[in-house]
Short mmCIF file of C-alpha atoms in Angstrom, two decimals:
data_model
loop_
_atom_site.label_atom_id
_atom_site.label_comp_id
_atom_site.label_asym_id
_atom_site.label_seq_id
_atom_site.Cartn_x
_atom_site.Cartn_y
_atom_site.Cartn_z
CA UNK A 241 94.14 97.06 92.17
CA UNK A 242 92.25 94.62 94.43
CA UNK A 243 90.49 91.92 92.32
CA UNK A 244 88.99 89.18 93.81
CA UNK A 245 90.95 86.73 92.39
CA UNK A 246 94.45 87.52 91.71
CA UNK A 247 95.37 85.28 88.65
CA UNK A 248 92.89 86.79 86.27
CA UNK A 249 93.85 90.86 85.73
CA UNK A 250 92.49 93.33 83.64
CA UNK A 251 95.56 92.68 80.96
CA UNK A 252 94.14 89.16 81.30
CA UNK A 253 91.06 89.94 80.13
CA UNK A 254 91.79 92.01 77.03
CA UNK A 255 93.44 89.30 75.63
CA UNK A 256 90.71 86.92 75.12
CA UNK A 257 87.65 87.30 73.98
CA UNK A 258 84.41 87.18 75.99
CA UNK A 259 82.74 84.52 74.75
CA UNK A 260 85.29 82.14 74.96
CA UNK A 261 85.87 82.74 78.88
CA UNK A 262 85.68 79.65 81.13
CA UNK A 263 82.78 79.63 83.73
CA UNK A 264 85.41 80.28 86.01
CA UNK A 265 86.88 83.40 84.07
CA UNK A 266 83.47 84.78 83.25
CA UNK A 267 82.35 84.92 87.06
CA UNK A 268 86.26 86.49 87.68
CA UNK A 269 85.38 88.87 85.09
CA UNK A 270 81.77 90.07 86.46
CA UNK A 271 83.27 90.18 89.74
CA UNK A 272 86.18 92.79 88.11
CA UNK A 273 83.31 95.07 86.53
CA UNK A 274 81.38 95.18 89.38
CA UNK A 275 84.63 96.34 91.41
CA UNK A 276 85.15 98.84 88.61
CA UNK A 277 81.55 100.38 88.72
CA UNK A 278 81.38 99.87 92.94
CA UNK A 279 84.71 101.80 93.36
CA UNK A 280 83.72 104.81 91.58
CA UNK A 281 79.99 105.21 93.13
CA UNK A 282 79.55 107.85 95.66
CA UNK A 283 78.13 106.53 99.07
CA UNK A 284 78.07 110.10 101.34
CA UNK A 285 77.52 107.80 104.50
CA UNK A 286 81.89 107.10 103.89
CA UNK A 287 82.11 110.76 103.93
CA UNK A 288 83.63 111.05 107.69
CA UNK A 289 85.01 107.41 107.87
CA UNK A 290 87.57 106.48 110.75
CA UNK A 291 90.29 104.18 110.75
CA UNK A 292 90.85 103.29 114.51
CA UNK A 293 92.92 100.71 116.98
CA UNK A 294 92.50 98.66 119.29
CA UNK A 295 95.51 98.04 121.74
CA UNK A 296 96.16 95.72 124.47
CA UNK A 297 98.89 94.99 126.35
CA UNK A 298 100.07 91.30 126.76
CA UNK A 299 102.64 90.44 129.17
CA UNK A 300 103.64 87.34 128.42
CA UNK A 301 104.28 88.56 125.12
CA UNK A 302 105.83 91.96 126.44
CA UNK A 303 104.06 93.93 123.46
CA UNK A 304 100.45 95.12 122.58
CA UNK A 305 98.14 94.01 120.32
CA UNK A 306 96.44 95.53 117.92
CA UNK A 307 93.34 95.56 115.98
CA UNK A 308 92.58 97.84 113.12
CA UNK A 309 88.98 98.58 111.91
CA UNK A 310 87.08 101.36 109.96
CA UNK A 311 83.80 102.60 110.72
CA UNK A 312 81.35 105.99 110.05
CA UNK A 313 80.19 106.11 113.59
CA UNK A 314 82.85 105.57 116.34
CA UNK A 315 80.90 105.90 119.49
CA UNK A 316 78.83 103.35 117.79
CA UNK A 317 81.13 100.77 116.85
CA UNK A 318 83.45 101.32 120.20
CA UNK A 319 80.32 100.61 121.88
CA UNK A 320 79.97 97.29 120.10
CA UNK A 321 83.46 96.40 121.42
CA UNK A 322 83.34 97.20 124.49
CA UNK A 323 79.87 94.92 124.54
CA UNK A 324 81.29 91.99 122.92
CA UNK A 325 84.69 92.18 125.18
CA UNK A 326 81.94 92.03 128.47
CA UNK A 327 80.04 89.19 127.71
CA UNK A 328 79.88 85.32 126.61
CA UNK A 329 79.39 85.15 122.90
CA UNK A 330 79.53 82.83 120.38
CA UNK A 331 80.82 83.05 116.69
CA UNK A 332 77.48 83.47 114.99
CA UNK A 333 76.51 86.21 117.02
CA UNK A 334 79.19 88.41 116.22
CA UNK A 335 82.96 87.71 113.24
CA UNK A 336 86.09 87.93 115.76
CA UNK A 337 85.56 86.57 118.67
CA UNK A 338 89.26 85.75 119.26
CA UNK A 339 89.68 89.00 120.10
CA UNK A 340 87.29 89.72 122.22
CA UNK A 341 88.18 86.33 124.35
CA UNK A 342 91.67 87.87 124.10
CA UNK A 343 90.47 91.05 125.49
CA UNK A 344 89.04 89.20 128.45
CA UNK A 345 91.86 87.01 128.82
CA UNK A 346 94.26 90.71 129.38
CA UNK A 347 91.83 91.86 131.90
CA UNK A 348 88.80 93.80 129.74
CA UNK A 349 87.80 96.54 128.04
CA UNK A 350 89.18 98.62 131.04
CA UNK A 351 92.97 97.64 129.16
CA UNK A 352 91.92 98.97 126.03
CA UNK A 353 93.47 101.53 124.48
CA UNK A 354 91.75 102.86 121.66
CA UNK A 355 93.67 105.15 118.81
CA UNK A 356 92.40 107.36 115.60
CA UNK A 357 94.67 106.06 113.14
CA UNK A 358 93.11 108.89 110.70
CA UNK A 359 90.22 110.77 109.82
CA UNK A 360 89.51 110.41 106.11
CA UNK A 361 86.97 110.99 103.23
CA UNK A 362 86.15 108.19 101.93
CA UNK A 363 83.69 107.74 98.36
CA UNK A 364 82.48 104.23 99.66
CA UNK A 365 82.89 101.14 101.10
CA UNK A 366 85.12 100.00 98.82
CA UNK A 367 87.65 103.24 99.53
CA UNK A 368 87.21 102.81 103.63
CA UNK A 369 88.36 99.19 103.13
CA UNK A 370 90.98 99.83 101.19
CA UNK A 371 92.32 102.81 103.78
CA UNK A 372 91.50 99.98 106.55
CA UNK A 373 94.09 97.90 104.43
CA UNK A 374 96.63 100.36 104.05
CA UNK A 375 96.74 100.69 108.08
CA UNK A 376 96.59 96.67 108.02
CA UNK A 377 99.75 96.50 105.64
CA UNK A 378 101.73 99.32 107.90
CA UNK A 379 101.05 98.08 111.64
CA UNK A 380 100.37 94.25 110.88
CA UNK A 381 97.69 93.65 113.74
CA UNK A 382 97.48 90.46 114.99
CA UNK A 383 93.89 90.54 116.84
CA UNK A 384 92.71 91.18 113.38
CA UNK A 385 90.96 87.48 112.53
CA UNK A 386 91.59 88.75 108.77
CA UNK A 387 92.56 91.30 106.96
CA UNK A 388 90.78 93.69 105.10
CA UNK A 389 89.59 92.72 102.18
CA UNK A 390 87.49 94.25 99.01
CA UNK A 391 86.17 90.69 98.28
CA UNK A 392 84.35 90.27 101.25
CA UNK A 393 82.15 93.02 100.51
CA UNK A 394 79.01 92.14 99.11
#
């Protein structure tokens, strides 16, 4: 189970009672129901979700790197890419640009190859992340700036 802080689990929890939480261990605690009541909504947007990859060759490195993401509209989101790898951007206009300057570094967009890792159902965003993550965990990307993560979500 993906909490957002590790150190305070459900077990944790039962133990005590609520009124004698810490600030600290209250807000842990309201962070764990609302992960419990998120994971189980329905969002039918997640309903075709793709896990995908990004590949590049680097030479010096005699290997490719990868990039794992997730999205519910492909053409859309490989069209971001391919955008951000073109062009001079900064960090607040788009969240990784190391590897897009990486991608321009190995000659563009024109090097990438891009791979369905699967095809998948998801309920939410909360499911498609944690999909992303079990991808993450099996092909340990390194263009990824970090990993997936349920406690970045909103």
């Amino acid at each position: 189970m993906l909490l957002r802080r590790n150190q305070y689990t459900p077990d944790y929890y039962k133990s005590k009672i609520v009124s004698d939480y810490t600030p600290e261990e209250r807000t842990c605690y309201n962070a764990y129901l609302s992960y419990e009541k998120r994971k189980n909504e329905i969002d039918e947007r997640y309903k075709h979700t793709y896990i995908y990859q990004l590949s590049i060759y680097d030479k010096d490195k005699d290997e490719d790197l990868l990039y794992i993401g997730h999205t519910i509209n492909l053409h859309k989101r490989l069209k971001q890419h391919k955008c951000y790898s073109t062009k001079n951007t900064t960090s607040k206009e788009i969240g990784n640009i190391r590897l897009y300057e990486i991608i321009q570094r190995l000659g563009g967009w024109e090097n990438v190859k891009v791979s369905i890792l699967e095809n998948v159902s998801c309920k939410n965003l909360l499911n498609a992340v944690e999909r992303e993550q079990h991808w993450y965990n099996i092909k340990n990307p390194l263009l990824n700036s970090n990993p997936p993560s349920v406690s970045s979500i909103k």
